[in-house]
XYZ file of C-alpha atoms in Angstrom:
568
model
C 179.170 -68.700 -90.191
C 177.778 -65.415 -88.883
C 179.196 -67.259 -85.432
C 182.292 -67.066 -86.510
C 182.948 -70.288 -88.571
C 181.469 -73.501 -90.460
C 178.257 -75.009 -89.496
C 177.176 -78.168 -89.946
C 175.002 -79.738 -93.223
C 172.463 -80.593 -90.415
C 172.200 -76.632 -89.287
C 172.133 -75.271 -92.771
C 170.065 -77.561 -93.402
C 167.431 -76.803 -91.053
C 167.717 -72.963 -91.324
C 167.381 -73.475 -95.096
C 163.938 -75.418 -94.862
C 162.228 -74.130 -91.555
C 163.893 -70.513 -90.366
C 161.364 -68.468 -89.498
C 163.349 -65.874 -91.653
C 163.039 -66.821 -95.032
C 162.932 -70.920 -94.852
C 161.519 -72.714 -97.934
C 158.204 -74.382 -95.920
C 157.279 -71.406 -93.796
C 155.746 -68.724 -96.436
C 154.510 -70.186 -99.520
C 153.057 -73.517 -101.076
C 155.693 -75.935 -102.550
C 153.365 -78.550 -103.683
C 152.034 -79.170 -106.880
C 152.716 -78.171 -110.524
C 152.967 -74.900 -109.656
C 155.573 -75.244 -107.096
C 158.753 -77.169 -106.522
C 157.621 -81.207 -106.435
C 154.752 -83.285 -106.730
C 153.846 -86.070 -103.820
C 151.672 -88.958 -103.708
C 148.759 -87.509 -102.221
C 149.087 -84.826 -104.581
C 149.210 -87.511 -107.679
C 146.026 -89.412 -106.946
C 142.878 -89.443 -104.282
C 143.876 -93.175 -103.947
C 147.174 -93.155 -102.020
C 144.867 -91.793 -99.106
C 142.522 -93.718 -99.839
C 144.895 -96.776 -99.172
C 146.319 -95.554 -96.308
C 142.751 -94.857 -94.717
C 141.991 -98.599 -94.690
C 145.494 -99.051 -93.393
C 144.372 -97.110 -90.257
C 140.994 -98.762 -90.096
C 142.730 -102.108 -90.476
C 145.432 -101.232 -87.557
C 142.563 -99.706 -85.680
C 140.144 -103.173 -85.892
C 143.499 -105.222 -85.100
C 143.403 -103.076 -81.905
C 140.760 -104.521 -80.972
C 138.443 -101.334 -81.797
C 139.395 -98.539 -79.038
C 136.993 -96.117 -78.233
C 139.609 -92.950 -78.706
C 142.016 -92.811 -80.965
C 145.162 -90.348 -81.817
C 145.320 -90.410 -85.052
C 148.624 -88.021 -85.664
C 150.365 -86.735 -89.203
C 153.769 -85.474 -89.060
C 154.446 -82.930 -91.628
C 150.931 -82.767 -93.289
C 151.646 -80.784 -96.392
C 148.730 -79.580 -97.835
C 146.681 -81.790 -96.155
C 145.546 -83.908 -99.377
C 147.139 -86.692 -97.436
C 144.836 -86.502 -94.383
C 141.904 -85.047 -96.508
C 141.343 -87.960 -98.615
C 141.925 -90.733 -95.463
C 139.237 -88.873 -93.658
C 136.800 -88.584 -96.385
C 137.466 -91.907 -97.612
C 137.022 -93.712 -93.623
C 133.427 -92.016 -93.277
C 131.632 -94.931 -94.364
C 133.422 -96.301 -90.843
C 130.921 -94.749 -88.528
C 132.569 -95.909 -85.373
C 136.133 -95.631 -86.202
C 135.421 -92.227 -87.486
C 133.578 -91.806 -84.119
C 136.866 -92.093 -82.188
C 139.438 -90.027 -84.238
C 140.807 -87.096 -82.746
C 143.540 -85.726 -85.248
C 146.335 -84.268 -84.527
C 148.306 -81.960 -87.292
C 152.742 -82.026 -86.432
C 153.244 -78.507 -88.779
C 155.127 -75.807 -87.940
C 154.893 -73.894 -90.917
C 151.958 -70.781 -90.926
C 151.436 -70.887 -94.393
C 150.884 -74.631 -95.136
C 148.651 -75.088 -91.457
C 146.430 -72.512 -93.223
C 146.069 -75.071 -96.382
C 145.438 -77.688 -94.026
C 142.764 -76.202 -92.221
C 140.979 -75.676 -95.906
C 141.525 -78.951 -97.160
C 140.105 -80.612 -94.409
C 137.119 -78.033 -94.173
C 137.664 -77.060 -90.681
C 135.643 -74.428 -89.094
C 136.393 -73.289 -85.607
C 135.830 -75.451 -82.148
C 133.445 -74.255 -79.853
C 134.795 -72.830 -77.117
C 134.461 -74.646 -73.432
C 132.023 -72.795 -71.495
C 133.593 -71.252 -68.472
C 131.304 -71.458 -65.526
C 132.788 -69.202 -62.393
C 131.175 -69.893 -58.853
C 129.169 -66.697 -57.749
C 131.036 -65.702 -54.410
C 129.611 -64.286 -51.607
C 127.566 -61.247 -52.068
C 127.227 -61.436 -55.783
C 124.880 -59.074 -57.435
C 121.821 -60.687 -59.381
C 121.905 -61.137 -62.950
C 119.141 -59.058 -63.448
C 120.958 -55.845 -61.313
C 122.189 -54.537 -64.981
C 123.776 -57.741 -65.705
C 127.414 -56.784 -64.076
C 127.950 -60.150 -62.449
C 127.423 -61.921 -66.445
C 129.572 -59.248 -67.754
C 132.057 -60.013 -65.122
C 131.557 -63.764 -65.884
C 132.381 -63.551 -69.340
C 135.448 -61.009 -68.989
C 136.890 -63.577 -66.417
C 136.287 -66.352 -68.796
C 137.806 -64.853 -71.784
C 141.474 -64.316 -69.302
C 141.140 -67.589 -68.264
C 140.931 -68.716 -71.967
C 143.891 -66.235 -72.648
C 146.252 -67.330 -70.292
C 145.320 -70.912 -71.047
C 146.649 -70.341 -74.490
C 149.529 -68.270 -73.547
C 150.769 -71.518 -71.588
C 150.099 -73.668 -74.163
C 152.238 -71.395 -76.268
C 154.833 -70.940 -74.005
C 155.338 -75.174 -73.380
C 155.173 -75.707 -77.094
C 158.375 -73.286 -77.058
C 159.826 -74.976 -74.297
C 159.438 -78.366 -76.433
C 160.797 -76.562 -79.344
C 163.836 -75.946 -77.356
C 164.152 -79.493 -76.209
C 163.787 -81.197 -79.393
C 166.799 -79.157 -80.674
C 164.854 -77.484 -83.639
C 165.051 -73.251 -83.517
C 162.390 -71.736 -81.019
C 159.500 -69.805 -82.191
C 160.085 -65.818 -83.067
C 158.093 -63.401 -79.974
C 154.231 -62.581 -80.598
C 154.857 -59.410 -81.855
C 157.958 -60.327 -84.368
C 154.918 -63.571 -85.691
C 152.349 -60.803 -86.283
C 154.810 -58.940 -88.202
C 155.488 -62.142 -90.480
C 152.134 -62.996 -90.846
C 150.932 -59.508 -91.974
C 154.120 -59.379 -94.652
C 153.040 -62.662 -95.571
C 149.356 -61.887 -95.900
C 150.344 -59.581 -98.206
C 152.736 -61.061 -99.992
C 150.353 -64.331 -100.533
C 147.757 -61.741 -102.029
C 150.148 -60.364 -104.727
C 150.928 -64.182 -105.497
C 147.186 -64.782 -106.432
C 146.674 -61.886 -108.208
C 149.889 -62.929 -110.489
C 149.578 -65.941 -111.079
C 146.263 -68.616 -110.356
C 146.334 -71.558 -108.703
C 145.763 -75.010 -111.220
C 143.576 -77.827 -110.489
C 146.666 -80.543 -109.397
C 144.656 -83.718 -109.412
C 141.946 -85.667 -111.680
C 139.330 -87.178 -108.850
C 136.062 -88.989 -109.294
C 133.279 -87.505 -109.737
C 131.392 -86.380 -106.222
C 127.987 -88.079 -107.022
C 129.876 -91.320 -106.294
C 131.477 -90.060 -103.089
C 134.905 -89.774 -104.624
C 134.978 -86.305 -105.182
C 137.042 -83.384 -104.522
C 138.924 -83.968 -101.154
C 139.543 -79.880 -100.368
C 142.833 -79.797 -101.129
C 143.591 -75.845 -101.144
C 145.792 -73.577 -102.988
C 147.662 -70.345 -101.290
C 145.403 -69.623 -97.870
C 143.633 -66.470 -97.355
C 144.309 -66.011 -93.660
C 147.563 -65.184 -91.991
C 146.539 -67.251 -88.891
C 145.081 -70.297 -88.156
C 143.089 -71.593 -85.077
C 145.226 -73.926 -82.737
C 141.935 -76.656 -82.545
C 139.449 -77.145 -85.198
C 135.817 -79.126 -86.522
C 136.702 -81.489 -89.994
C 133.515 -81.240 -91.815
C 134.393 -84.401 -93.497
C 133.500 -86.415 -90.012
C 133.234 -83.796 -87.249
C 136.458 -85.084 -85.374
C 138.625 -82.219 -83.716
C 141.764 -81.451 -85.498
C 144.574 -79.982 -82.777
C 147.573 -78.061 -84.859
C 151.248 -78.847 -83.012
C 154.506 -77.376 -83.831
C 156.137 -80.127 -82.550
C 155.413 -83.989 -81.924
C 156.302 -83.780 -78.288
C 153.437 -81.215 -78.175
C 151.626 -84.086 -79.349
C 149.536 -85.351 -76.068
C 151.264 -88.353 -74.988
C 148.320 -90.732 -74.427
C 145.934 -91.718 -72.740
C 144.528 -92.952 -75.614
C 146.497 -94.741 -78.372
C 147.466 -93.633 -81.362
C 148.168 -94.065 -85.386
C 151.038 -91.815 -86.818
C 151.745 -91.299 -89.984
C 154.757 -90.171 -91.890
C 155.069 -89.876 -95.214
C 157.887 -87.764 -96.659
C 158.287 -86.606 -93.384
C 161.824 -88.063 -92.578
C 163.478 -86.859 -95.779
C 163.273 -83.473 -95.056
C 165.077 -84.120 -91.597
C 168.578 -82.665 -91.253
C 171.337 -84.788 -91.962
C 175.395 -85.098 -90.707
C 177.989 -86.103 -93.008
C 180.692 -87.918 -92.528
C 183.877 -89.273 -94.144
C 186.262 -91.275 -93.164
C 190.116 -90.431 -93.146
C 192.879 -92.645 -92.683
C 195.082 -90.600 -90.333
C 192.222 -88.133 -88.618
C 189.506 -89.998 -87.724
C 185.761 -89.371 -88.883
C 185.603 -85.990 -90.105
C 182.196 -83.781 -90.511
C 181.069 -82.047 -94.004
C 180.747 -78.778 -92.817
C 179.532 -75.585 -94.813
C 181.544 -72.602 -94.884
C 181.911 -69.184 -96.691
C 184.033 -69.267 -99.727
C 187.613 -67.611 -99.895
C 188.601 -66.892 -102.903
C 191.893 -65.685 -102.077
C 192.857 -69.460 -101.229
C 194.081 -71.775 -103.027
C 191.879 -74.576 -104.865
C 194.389 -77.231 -103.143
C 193.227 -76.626 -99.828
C 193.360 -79.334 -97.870
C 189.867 -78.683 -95.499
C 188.107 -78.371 -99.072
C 185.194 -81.648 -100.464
C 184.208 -81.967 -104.295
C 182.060 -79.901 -105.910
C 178.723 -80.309 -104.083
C 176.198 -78.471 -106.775
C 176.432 -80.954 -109.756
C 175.544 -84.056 -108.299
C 172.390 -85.202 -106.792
C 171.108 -88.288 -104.408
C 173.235 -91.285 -103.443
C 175.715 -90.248 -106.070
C 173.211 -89.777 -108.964
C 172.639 -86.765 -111.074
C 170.339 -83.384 -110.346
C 168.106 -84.678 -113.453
C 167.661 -88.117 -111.760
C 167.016 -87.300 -107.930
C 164.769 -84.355 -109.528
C 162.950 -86.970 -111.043
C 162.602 -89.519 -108.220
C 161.642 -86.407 -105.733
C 158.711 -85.529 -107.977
C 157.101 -88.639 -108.653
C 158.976 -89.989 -111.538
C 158.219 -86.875 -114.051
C 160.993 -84.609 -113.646
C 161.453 -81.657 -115.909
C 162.850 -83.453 -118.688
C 159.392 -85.164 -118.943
C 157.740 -88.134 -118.442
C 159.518 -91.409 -117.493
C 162.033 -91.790 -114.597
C 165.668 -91.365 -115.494
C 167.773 -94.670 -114.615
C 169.797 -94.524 -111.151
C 173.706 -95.702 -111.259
C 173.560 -98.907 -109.260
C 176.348 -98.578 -108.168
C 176.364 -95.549 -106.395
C 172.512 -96.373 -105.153
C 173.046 -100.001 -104.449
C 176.627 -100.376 -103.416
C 178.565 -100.863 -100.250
C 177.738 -97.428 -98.750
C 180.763 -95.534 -99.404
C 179.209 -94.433 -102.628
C 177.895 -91.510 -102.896
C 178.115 -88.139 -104.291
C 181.718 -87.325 -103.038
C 182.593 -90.993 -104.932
C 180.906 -89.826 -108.343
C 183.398 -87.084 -109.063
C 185.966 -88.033 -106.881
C 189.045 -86.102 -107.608
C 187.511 -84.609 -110.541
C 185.766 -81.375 -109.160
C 187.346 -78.074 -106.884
C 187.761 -77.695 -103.564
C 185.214 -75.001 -103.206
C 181.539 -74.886 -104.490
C 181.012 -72.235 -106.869
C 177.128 -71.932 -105.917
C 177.288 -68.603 -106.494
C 176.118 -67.544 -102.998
C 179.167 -67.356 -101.602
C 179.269 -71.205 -99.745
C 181.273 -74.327 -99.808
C 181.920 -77.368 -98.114
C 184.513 -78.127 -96.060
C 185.870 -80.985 -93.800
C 186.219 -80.580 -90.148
C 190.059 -80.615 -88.520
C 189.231 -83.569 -86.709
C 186.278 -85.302 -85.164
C 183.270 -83.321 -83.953
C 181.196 -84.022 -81.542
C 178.442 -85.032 -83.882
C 181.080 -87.104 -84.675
C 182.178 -89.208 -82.048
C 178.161 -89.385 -81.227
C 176.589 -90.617 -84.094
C 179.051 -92.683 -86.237
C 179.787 -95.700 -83.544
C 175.958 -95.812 -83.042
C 175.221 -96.206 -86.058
C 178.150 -98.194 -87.525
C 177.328 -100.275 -84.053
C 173.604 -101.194 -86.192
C 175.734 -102.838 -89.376
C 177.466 -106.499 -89.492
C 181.117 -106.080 -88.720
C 182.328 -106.377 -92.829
C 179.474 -103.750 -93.418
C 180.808 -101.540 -91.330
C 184.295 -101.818 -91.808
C 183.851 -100.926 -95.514
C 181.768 -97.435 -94.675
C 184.406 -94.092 -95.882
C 181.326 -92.135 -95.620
C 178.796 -92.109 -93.352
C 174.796 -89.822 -93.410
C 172.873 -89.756 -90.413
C 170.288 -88.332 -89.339
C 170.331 -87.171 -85.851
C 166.744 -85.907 -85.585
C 165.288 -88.655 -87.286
C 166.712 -91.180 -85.445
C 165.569 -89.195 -81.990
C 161.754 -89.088 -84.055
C 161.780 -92.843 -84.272
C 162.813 -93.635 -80.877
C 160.326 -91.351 -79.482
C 157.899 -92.381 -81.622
C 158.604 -96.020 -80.319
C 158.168 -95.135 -76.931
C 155.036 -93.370 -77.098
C 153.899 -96.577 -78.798
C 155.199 -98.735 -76.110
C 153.275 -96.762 -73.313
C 150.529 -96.418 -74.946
C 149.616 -98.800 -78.165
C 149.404 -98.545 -81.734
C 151.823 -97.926 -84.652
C 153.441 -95.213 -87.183
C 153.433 -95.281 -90.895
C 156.355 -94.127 -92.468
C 156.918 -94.058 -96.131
C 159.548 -92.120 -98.082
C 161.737 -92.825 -100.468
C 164.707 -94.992 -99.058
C 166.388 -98.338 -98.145
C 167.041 -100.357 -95.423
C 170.942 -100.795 -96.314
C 173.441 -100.042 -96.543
C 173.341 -96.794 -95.189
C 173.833 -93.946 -97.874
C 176.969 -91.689 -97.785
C 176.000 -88.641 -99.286
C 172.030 -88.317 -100.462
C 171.809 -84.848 -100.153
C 169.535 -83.367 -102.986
C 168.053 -79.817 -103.720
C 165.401 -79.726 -105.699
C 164.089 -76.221 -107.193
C 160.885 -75.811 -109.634
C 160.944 -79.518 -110.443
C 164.492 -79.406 -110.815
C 167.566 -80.703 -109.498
C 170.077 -77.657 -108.119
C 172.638 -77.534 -106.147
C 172.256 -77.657 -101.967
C 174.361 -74.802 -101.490
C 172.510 -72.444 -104.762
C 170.625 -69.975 -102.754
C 169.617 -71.045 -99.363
C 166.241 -71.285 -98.863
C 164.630 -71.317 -102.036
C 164.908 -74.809 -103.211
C 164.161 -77.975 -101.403
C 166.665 -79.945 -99.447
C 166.149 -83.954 -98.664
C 167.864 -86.608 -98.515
C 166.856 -90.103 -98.906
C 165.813 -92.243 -96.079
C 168.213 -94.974 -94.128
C 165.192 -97.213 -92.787
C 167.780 -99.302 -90.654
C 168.494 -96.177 -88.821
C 164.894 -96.006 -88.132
C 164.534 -99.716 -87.117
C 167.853 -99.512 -84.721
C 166.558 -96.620 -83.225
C 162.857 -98.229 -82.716
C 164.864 -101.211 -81.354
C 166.515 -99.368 -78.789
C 163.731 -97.338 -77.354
C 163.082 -100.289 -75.734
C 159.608 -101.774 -74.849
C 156.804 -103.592 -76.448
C 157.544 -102.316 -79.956
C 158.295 -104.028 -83.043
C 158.923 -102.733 -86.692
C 157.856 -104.416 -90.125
C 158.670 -103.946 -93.137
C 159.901 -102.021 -95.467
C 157.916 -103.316 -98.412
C 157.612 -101.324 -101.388
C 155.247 -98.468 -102.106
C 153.762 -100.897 -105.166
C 153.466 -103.949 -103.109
C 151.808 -102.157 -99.935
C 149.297 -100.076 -101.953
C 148.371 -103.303 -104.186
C 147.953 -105.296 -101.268
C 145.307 -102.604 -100.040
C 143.393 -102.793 -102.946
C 144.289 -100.333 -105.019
C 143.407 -102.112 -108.312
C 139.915 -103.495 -106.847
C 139.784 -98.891 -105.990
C 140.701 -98.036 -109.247
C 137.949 -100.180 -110.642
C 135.141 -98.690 -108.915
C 136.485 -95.115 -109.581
C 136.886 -95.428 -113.385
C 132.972 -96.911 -113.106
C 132.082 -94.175 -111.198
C 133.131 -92.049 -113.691
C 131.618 -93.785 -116.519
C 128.452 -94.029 -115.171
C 128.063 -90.429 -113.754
C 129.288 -89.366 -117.608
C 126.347 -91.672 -118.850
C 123.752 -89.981 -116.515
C 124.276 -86.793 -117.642
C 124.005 -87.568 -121.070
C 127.452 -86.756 -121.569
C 129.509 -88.397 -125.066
C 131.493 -90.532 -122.940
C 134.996 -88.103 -123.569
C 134.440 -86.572 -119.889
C 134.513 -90.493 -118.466
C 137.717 -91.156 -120.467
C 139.352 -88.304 -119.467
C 138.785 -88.750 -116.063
C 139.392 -92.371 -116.645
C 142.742 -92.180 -117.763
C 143.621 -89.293 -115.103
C 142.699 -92.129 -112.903
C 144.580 -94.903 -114.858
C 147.670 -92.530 -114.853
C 147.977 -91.770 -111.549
C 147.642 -95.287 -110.114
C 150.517 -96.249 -112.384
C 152.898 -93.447 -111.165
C 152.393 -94.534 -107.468
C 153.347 -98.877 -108.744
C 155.760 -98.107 -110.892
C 158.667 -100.524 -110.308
C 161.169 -99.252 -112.898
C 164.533 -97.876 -112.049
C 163.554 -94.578 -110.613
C 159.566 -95.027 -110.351
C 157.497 -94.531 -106.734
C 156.590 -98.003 -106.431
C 160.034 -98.714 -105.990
C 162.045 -95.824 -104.715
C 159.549 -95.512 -101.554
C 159.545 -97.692 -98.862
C 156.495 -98.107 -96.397
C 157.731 -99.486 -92.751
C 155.873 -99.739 -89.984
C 156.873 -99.537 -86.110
C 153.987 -100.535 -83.890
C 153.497 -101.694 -80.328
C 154.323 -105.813 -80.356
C 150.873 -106.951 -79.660
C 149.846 -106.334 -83.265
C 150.539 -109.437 -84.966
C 149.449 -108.369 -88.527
C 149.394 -105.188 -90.416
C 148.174 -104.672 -93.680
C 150.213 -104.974 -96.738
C 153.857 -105.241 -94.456
């Protein structure tokens, strides 16, 4: 728009989320009850729990390598990774061979992560220079050590400074927005220092989760509120099993073997950008595009799409995709509200266009000044992405599709994801909420303070996602090409039962009960923490229309050689 015209949903939606200007993951914590939606990790100690002896299963199916990548892609908080670590300890050797490696490009949320996994700072290499001819002894006042350790220090500088300036460079390439100069990211972080300090002061930061107590090794995993520092260290020490922890804006910044590697995903993909498409009988495939409103025109105008603030995911309402972002509690309270089947489970042409079809304005009345729009005629997004991925569908499938969601990016992550497997071993974990098809038509959903808004109400405040086409994923896998295989999806209850979540919950809620007895305690402590427990294992089963255990997929693409993986 400030270019001179409409941009696509996949640009605004990337500027909203992760513009170094104002985006809604780069200055502040989103997590929690306190902020905009609650995730697994953040529900219960257990879903990282599970996940852990996912990895150590995968791992032993590997046939037990030495080294081992162990890679999250948009870590969150770092519950996630917090609990898998603490909960793998016990697994000397396996824990032996981790090296972890953090995909987050936000300042604020690396910060969080370095707390929650108790990180304190990597030692630095020792630089050892050779002593040319005519050096002075050590003992002539020291000069040559002083000279030593100045020349060291540069050499560590302009190590980082290339480090810095590839990760840009892969910034660039992956076609996400490239990182703001050194001076302009002090600036930020000092504003944001400050800003994070007035937060605290106004408001504290609640206890999110109900974990075991730490006499039984179950207890708090470090999962950190608002961070202190405006900077984090590129490479740190996990105190929970003295692996190095490597920060990465990107995952091409990722090392790219030798060693294999585990990734995992979760609720990673839905916060990709997405294109939209729809399908018209004398243009072609035309792109949703978002533009500024117009008053002066006319309501009939042709280039205008429905009303895009009142509906929410796959054609259901705000109410409902707030609910299914945040866990199955949305702000109406406990329970999940039912999703319309047949906008959710129909041919793929339904979505949120088809749930007020004809019945809402040609321009969004957001408030800030946006609407939607249709492209002229095909864009180049376009002609790109809808034949690949209509190519993916049976011929009937495809042939019914009006409207069409892709994710560009995401597909790109999978394929590369499937090729660093290929080269190198191992698998990714991806879970998200999804399905496998048809694809969706119009998922979109913003989600603000636990509840459902409208994408285009006041860019970069609320969360934008949309729900996840797993047989984009698996097409893309496929055509990387290689050694590389995908299974699944299977649902968030069955994979997490299947890992022995019950048989966790058990010892937990014993835990409890017995650490409550020691201390002489009534026995009210244990049942609270008890049913905490209970509580949050049901949220993450929960089959009912709209409940985790069924709204989130878990698939897997790993390298072919692995013949079974745990609970797919």
């Amino acid at each position: 728009m400030v270019r001179g015209g409409p941009i696509s949903l996949a640009e605004y939606m990337q500027d909203c989320l992760t513009s170094p200007a104002g985006g809604f993951y780069m200055s502040r914590d989103v997590f929690g009850s306190a902020g905009d939606f609650v995730t697994s990790p953040e529900i219960s100690q257990m879903f990282g729990e599970m996940v852990g002896i996912w990895c150590v299963h995968t791992w032993m199916e590997m046939g037990r390598p030495p080294r081992l990548q162990l890679v999250e892609l948009g870590p969150g908080r770092g519950t996630l990774m917090a609990d898998l670590l603490r909960g793998t300890s016990a697994f000397r050797d396996f824990s032996r061979a981790l090296e972890v490696h953090l995909v987050e490009m936000s300042p604020a949320l690396r910060a969080m992560q370095w707390r929650a996994l108790r990180c304190e700072p990597a030692p630095a290499p020792e630089v050892r220079l050779p002593a040319g001819p005519g050096a002075a002894p050590a003992a002539a006042g020291g000069a040559a050590a002083a000279a030593a350790t100045a020349a060291g220090k540069a050499a560590r500088a302009a190590a980082v400074a290339a480090q810095s300036e590839e990760a840009d460079l892969q910034y660039l390439r992956s076609g996400m927005p490239p990182l703001v100069g050194q001076q302009q990211q002090q600036q930020q972080q000092q504003t944001l220092h400050h800003q994070q300090k007035r937060q605290q002061q106004e408001q504290p930061q609640p206890v999110e989760r109900q974990l075991g107590p730490s006499a039984a090794g179950v207890g708090e995993s470090g999962s950190a509120g608002a961070p202190q520092a405006p900077s984090t260290p590129a490479v740190g020490v996990s105190g929970f099993n003295g692996c190095r922890v490597h920060w990465h804006a990107t995952l091409d910044a990722v090392p790219d073997g030798p060693s294999p590697a585990l990734y995992v995903a979760h609720e990673f993909f839905d916060a990709l950008p997405v294109h939209q498409f729809v399908r018209d009988p004398e243009r072609g495939w035309l792109e949703k595009m978002v533009d500024v409103e117009h008053p002066e025109e006319e309501e009939g105008h042709e280039g205008g799409v429905g009303k895009a603030s009142d509906v929410g995911a796959g054609g259901m309402t705000a109410a409902a995709a707030a609910a299914v972002r945040d866990g199955g509690q949305g702000a109406g309270g406990a329970g999940a509200t039912a999703l319309p089947g047949a906008a959710v489970r129909g041919s793929g042409s339904a979505g949120r266009g088809a749930g007020a079809a004809g019945a809402g304005p040609a321009h969004s009345t957001s408030g800030s000044g946006l609407r939607l729009v249709l492209s002229p005629g095909p864009t180049p997004a376009a002609a790109l992405l809808v034949p690949r991925r209509l190519a993916g569908l049976a011929k009937e499938q495809a042939e019914g599709v009006n409207e069409l969601e892709v994710s560009a990016v995401g597909m790109a992550t999978a394929e590369r994801l499937a090729q660093r497997i290929g080269r190198h071993g191992g698998a990714a974990l991806v879970v998200d909420y999804g399905r496998e098809a048809p694809p969706y038509g119009d998922s979109l959903m913003a989600i603000r303070a636990h509840r459902g808004v409208g994408v285009l109400d006041r860019p970069g405040t609320a969360d934008l996602s949309a729900w996840v086409d797993f047989g984009a994923l698996r097409q893309a896998a496929a055509g990387a090409g290689g050694p590389v295989s995908c299974s699944g999806p299977a649902t968030q209850a069955a994979f997490l039962l299947s890992l022995g979540l019950e048989a966790r919950l058990g010892q937990l809620v014993a835990a409890a009960q017995a650490a409550d007895g020691g201390s002489g305690g009534g026995g009210g402590g244990a049942n609270a923490v008890a049913s905490a427990l209970v509580e949050g294992a049901r949220r993450l089963v929960d089959t009912g229309e709209g409940g985790m255990g069924r709204s989130y997929q878990v698939m897997a693409i790993h390298h072919s050689s692995l013949r079974q993986l745990a609970g797919l």
